[in-house]
JSON list of C-alpha atoms in Angstrom, two decimals:
[
{"chain": "A", "resi": 1, "resn": "GLN", "atom": "CA", "xyz": [230.96, 128.54, 111.81]},
{"chain": "A", "resi": 2, "resn": "LEU", "atom": "CA", "xyz": [229.25, 129.46, 114.68]},
{"chain": "A", "resi": 3, "resn": "GLN", "atom": "CA", "xyz": [231.26, 130.36, 117.84]},
{"chain": "A", "resi": 4, "resn": "ALA", "atom": "CA", "xyz": [229.39, 129.92, 121.14]},
{"chain": "A", "resi": 5, "resn": "SER", "atom": "CA", "xyz": [231.14, 131.62, 124.16]},
{"chain": "A", "resi": 6, "resn": "GLY", "atom": "CA", "xyz": [230.18, 132.77, 127.97]},
{"chain": "A", "resi": 7, "resn": "GLY", "atom": "CA", "xyz": [230.57, 129.23, 129.59]},
{"chain": "A", "resi": 8, "resn": "GLY", "atom": "CA", "xyz": [232.55, 128.57, 132.84]},
{"chain": "A", "resi": 9, "resn": "TRP", "atom": "CA", "xyz": [231.84, 128.13, 136.49]},
{"chain": "A", "resi": 10, "resn": "GLY", "atom": "CA", "xyz": [228.76, 129.49, 138.07]},
{"chain": "A", "resi": 11, "resn": "GLN", "atom": "CA", "xyz": [227.27, 128.59, 141.28]},
{"chain": "A", "resi": 12, "resn": "ALA", "atom": "CA", "xyz": [223.70, 127.16, 142.36]},
{"chain": "A", "resi": 13, "resn": "GLY", "atom": "CA", "xyz": [221.31, 130.31, 142.15]},
{"chain": "A", "resi": 14, "resn": "GLY", "atom": "CA", "xyz": [223.62, 132.15, 139.94]},
{"chain": "A", "resi": 15, "resn": "SER", "atom": "CA", "xyz": [223.42, 133.26, 136.35]},
{"chain": "A", "resi": 16, "resn": "LEU", "atom": "CA", "xyz": [225.34, 133.27, 133.11]},
{"chain": "A", "resi": 17, "resn": "ARG", "atom": "CA", "xyz": [224.96, 134.33, 129.41]},
{"chain": "A", "resi": 18, "resn": "LEU", "atom": "CA", "xyz": [225.98, 132.55, 126.58]},
{"chain": "A", "resi": 19, "resn": "SER", "atom": "CA", "xyz": [226.66, 133.85, 123.49]},
{"chain": "A", "resi": 20, "resn": "CYS", "atom": "CA", "xyz": [226.66, 132.73, 119.74]},
{"chain": "A", "resi": 21, "resn": "THR", "atom": "CA", "xyz": [227.77, 134.55, 116.75]},
{"chain": "A", "resi": 22, "resn": "THR", "atom": "CA", "xyz": [229.36, 133.99, 113.72]},
{"chain": "A", "resi": 23, "resn": "SER", "atom": "CA", "xyz": [231.99, 135.27, 111.34]},
{"chain": "A", "resi": 24, "resn": "GLY", "atom": "CA", "xyz": [231.28, 135.49, 107.20]},
{"chain": "A", "resi": 25, "resn": "ARG", "atom": "CA", "xyz": [227.69, 134.72, 107.51]},
{"chain": "A", "resi": 26, "resn": "THR", "atom": "CA", "xyz": [224.88, 136.86, 108.69]},
{"chain": "A", "resi": 27, "resn": "LEU", "atom": "CA", "xyz": [222.35, 135.02, 111.09]},
{"chain": "A", "resi": 28, "resn": "ILE", "atom": "CA", "xyz": [219.43, 137.26, 110.47]},
{"chain": "A", "resi": 29, "resn": "SER", "atom": "CA", "xyz": [217.59, 134.94, 108.29]},
{"chain": "A", "resi": 30, "resn": "TYR", "atom": "CA", "xyz": [218.25, 131.86, 110.74]},
{"chain": "A", "resi": 31, "resn": "HIS", "atom": "CA", "xyz": [216.29, 130.39, 113.35]},
{"chain": "A", "resi": 32, "resn": "MET", "atom": "CA", "xyz": [218.74, 129.74, 116.22]},
{"chain": "A", "resi": 33, "resn": "ALA", "atom": "CA", "xyz": [218.68, 127.14, 118.87]},
{"chain": "A", "resi": 34, "resn": "TRP", "atom": "CA", "xyz": [220.76, 126.04, 121.81]},
{"chain": "A", "resi": 35, "resn": "PHE", "atom": "CA", "xyz": [221.22, 122.63, 122.94]},
{"chain": "A", "resi": 36, "resn": "ARG", "atom": "CA", "xyz": [223.12, 120.85, 125.62]},
{"chain": "A", "resi": 37, "resn": "GLN", "atom": "CA", "xyz": [224.88, 117.66, 126.58]},
{"chain": "A", "resi": 38, "resn": "ALA", "atom": "CA", "xyz": [226.04, 116.60, 129.89]},
{"chain": "A", "resi": 39, "resn": "PRO", "atom": "CA", "xyz": [228.83, 113.80, 130.84]},
{"chain": "A", "resi": 40, "resn": "GLY", "atom": "CA", "xyz": [227.25, 110.45, 129.95]},
{"chain": "A", "resi": 41, "resn": "LYS", "atom": "CA", "xyz": [224.18, 111.99, 128.52]},
{"chain": "A", "resi": 42, "resn": "GLU", "atom": "CA", "xyz": [222.95, 112.45, 125.15]},
{"chain": "A", "resi": 43, "resn": "ARG", "atom": "CA", "xyz": [222.39, 115.95, 123.75]},
{"chain": "A", "resi": 44, "resn": "GLU", "atom": "CA", "xyz": [219.04, 117.73, 124.59]},
{"chain": "A", "resi": 45, "resn": "PHE", "atom": "CA", "xyz": [216.92, 120.56, 123.47]},
{"chain": "A", "resi": 46, "resn": "VAL", "atom": "CA", "xyz": [217.38, 123.90, 125.68]},
{"chain": "A", "resi": 47, "resn": "SER", "atom": "CA", "xyz": [216.08, 126.65, 123.64]},
{"chain": "A", "resi": 48, "resn": "ALA", "atom": "CA", "xyz": [215.11, 128.37, 120.09]},
{"chain": "A", "resi": 49, "resn": "ILE", "atom": "CA", "xyz": [214.09, 131.45, 118.61]},
{"chain": "A", "resi": 50, "resn": "SER", "atom": "CA", "xyz": [212.78, 132.03, 115.28]},
{"chain": "A", "resi": 51, "resn": "ALA", "atom": "CA", "xyz": [214.79, 134.00, 112.86]},
{"chain": "A", "resi": 52, "resn": "SER", "atom": "CA", "xyz": [212.31, 137.09, 113.31]},
{"chain": "A", "resi": 53, "resn": "GLY", "atom": "CA", "xyz": [212.67, 136.77, 116.83]},
{"chain": "A", "resi": 54, "resn": "SER", "atom": "CA", "xyz": [209.19, 136.73, 117.39]},
{"chain": "A", "resi": 55, "resn": "SER", "atom": "CA", "xyz": [208.75, 133.04, 118.55]},
{"chain": "A", "resi": 56, "resn": "THR", "atom": "CA", "xyz": [210.87, 131.27, 121.30]},
{"chain": "A", "resi": 57, "resn": "PHE", "atom": "CA", "xyz": [211.02, 127.74, 122.67]},
{"chain": "A", "resi": 58, "resn": "TYR", "atom": "CA", "xyz": [211.84, 126.29, 126.00]},
{"chain": "A", "resi": 59, "resn": "ALA", "atom": "CA", "xyz": [212.79, 122.95, 127.27]},
{"chain": "A", "resi": 60, "resn": "ASP", "atom": "CA", "xyz": [210.54, 122.46, 130.40]},
{"chain": "A", "resi": 61, "resn": "SER", "atom": "CA", "xyz": [213.50, 121.88, 132.75]},
{"chain": "A", "resi": 62, "resn": "VAL", "atom": "CA", "xyz": [214.75, 125.44, 131.56]},
{"chain": "A", "resi": 63, "resn": "LYS", "atom": "CA", "xyz": [211.62, 127.39, 131.69]},
{"chain": "A", "resi": 64, "resn": "GLY", "atom": "CA", "xyz": [211.03, 130.48, 133.53]},
{"chain": "A", "resi": 65, "resn": "ARG", "atom": "CA", "xyz": [215.02, 130.20, 134.40]},
{"chain": "A", "resi": 66, "resn": "PHE", "atom": "CA", "xyz": [216.58, 130.55, 130.86]},
{"chain": "A", "resi": 67, "resn": "THR", "atom": "CA", "xyz": [215.81, 133.26, 128.14]},
{"chain": "A", "resi": 68, "resn": "ILE", "atom": "CA", "xyz": [217.20, 133.24, 124.48]},
{"chain": "A", "resi": 69, "resn": "SER", "atom": "CA", "xyz": [217.18, 136.54, 122.59]},
{"chain": "A", "resi": 70, "resn": "ARG", "atom": "CA", "xyz": [219.17, 137.70, 119.36]},
{"chain": "A", "resi": 71, "resn": "ASP", "atom": "CA", "xyz": [220.44, 140.90, 118.36]},
{"chain": "A", "resi": 72, "resn": "ASN", "atom": "CA", "xyz": [220.66, 140.59, 114.72]},
{"chain": "A", "resi": 73, "resn": "HIS", "atom": "CA", "xyz": [222.36, 143.69, 114.34]},
{"chain": "A", "resi": 74, "resn": "LYS", "atom": "CA", "xyz": [225.05, 142.31, 116.56]},
{"chain": "A", "resi": 75, "resn": "ASN", "atom": "CA", "xyz": [224.72, 139.11, 114.13]},
{"chain": "A", "resi": 76, "resn": "THR", "atom": "CA", "xyz": [224.38, 137.08, 117.96]},
{"chain": "A", "resi": 77, "resn": "VAL", "atom": "CA", "xyz": [222.26, 134.91, 119.88]},
{"chain": "A", "resi": 78, "resn": "TYR", "atom": "CA", "xyz": [222.52, 134.71, 123.48]},
{"chain": "A", "resi": 79, "resn": "LEU", "atom": "CA", "xyz": [220.94, 132.57, 126.16]},
{"chain": "A", "resi": 80, "resn": "GLN", "atom": "CA", "xyz": [220.46, 134.33, 129.75]},
{"chain": "A", "resi": 81, "resn": "MET", "atom": "CA", "xyz": [220.53, 131.89, 132.42]},
{"chain": "A", "resi": 82, "resn": "ASN", "atom": "CA", "xyz": [219.54, 132.52, 135.65]},
{"chain": "A", "resi": 83, "resn": "SER", "atom": "CA", "xyz": [218.86, 130.29, 138.87]},
{"chain": "A", "resi": 84, "resn": "LEU", "atom": "CA", "xyz": [221.50, 127.80, 137.90]},
{"chain": "A", "resi": 85, "resn": "LYS", "atom": "CA", "xyz": [221.31, 124.78, 138.87]},
{"chain": "A", "resi": 86, "resn": "PRO", "atom": "CA", "xyz": [224.33, 121.83, 139.25]},
{"chain": "A", "resi": 87, "resn": "GLU", "atom": "CA", "xyz": [222.06, 119.84, 136.64]},
{"chain": "A", "resi": 88, "resn": "ASP", "atom": "CA", "xyz": [222.41, 122.40, 133.98]},
{"chain": "A", "resi": 89, "resn": "THR", "atom": "CA", "xyz": [226.22, 121.45, 134.51]},
{"chain": "A", "resi": 90, "resn": "ALA", "atom": "CA", "xyz": [227.00, 120.28, 130.17]},
{"chain": "A", "resi": 91, "resn": "VAL", "atom": "CA", "xyz": [228.45, 121.60, 127.47]},
{"chain": "A", "resi": 92, "resn": "TYR", "atom": "CA", "xyz": [225.99, 124.06, 125.39]},
{"chain": "A", "resi": 93, "resn": "TYR", "atom": "CA", "xyz": [226.23, 123.97, 121.91]},
{"chain": "A", "resi": 94, "resn": "CYS", "atom": "CA", "xyz": [224.47, 126.71, 119.30]},
{"chain": "A", "resi": 95, "resn": "ALA", "atom": "CA", "xyz": [222.80, 125.78, 116.09]},
{"chain": "A", "resi": 96, "resn": "ALA", "atom": "CA", "xyz": [221.29, 127.47, 112.85]},
{"chain": "A", "resi": 97, "resn": "ASP", "atom": "CA", "xyz": [218.45, 126.40, 110.24]},
{"chain": "A", "resi": 98, "resn": "TYR", "atom": "CA", "xyz": [217.42, 128.25, 107.70]},
{"chain": "A", "resi": 99, "resn": "LEU", "atom": "CA", "xyz": [214.06, 126.47, 107.65]},
{"chain": "A", "resi": 100, "resn": "ARG", "atom": "CA", "xyz": [213.32, 124.79, 110.86]},
{"chain": "A", "resi": 101, "resn": "VAL", "atom": "CA", "xyz": [213.31, 125.92, 114.65]},
{"chain": "A", "resi": 102, "resn": "GLY", "atom": "CA", "xyz": [212.02, 124.05, 117.80]},
{"chain": "A", "resi": 103, "resn": "SER", "atom": "CA", "xyz": [213.54, 121.28, 119.50]},
{"chain": "A", "resi": 104, "resn": "ASN", "atom": "CA", "xyz": [214.53, 118.81, 116.80]},
{"chain": "A", "resi": 105, "resn": "PRO", "atom": "CA", "xyz": [218.21, 118.58, 116.89]},
{"chain": "A", "resi": 106, "resn": "LEU", "atom": "CA", "xyz": [218.21, 118.10, 113.00]},
{"chain": "A", "resi": 107, "resn": "TYR", "atom": "CA", "xyz": [219.71, 122.04, 112.56]},
{"chain": "A", "resi": 108, "resn": "ASP", "atom": "CA", "xyz": [222.24, 122.40, 109.90]},
{"chain": "A", "resi": 109, "resn": "TYR", "atom": "CA", "xyz": [224.85, 124.20, 111.38]},
{"chain": "A", "resi": 110, "resn": "TRP", "atom": "CA", "xyz": [226.62, 123.54, 114.99]},
{"chain": "A", "resi": 111, "resn": "GLY", "atom": "CA", "xyz": [228.94, 125.30, 116.86]},
{"chain": "A", "resi": 112, "resn": "GLN", "atom": "CA", "xyz": [231.82, 123.78, 118.54]},
{"chain": "A", "resi": 113, "resn": "GLY", "atom": "CA", "xyz": [230.22, 124.08, 122.52]},
{"chain": "A", "resi": 114, "resn": "THR", "atom": "CA", "xyz": [231.34, 125.90, 125.58]},
{"chain": "A", "resi": 115, "resn": "LEU", "atom": "CA", "xyz": [231.38, 124.28, 128.64]},
{"chain": "A", "resi": 116, "resn": "VAL", "atom": "CA", "xyz": [229.26, 125.38, 131.79]},
{"chain": "A", "resi": 117, "resn": "THR", "atom": "CA", "xyz": [229.88, 123.73, 134.90]},
{"chain": "A", "resi": 118, "resn": "VAL", "atom": "CA", "xyz": [227.48, 124.73, 138.01]},
{"chain": "A", "resi": 119, "resn": "SER", "atom": "CA", "xyz": [228.83, 124.12, 141.25]},
{"chain": "A", "resi": 120, "resn": "SER", "atom": "CA", "xyz": [226.23, 123.45, 144.49]}
]
């Protein structure tokens, strides 16, 4: 069970950091990703990181503003969100997969989501 946290209110231009962790399962062997779903829109890819942390992927809409990272000792994946925009408002989901990494949403495991609201 993946658990995403760190969502909340942010102002445009501000920052938030999301975390994703799990209990009872180590994430060290899993590729991880963040997706988001805004009200009335389909779920979209945000960022992904390989199991080793050596490769990262970003949607064009967040490139240069968001940074994905992982701390395998803490069994946690982070999404640092800077220069927030109102259009970043969405429920953010973390996902894990043993084999695939990238923007394809066919990840095996999903968290429950954490809401990020950005005001202008």
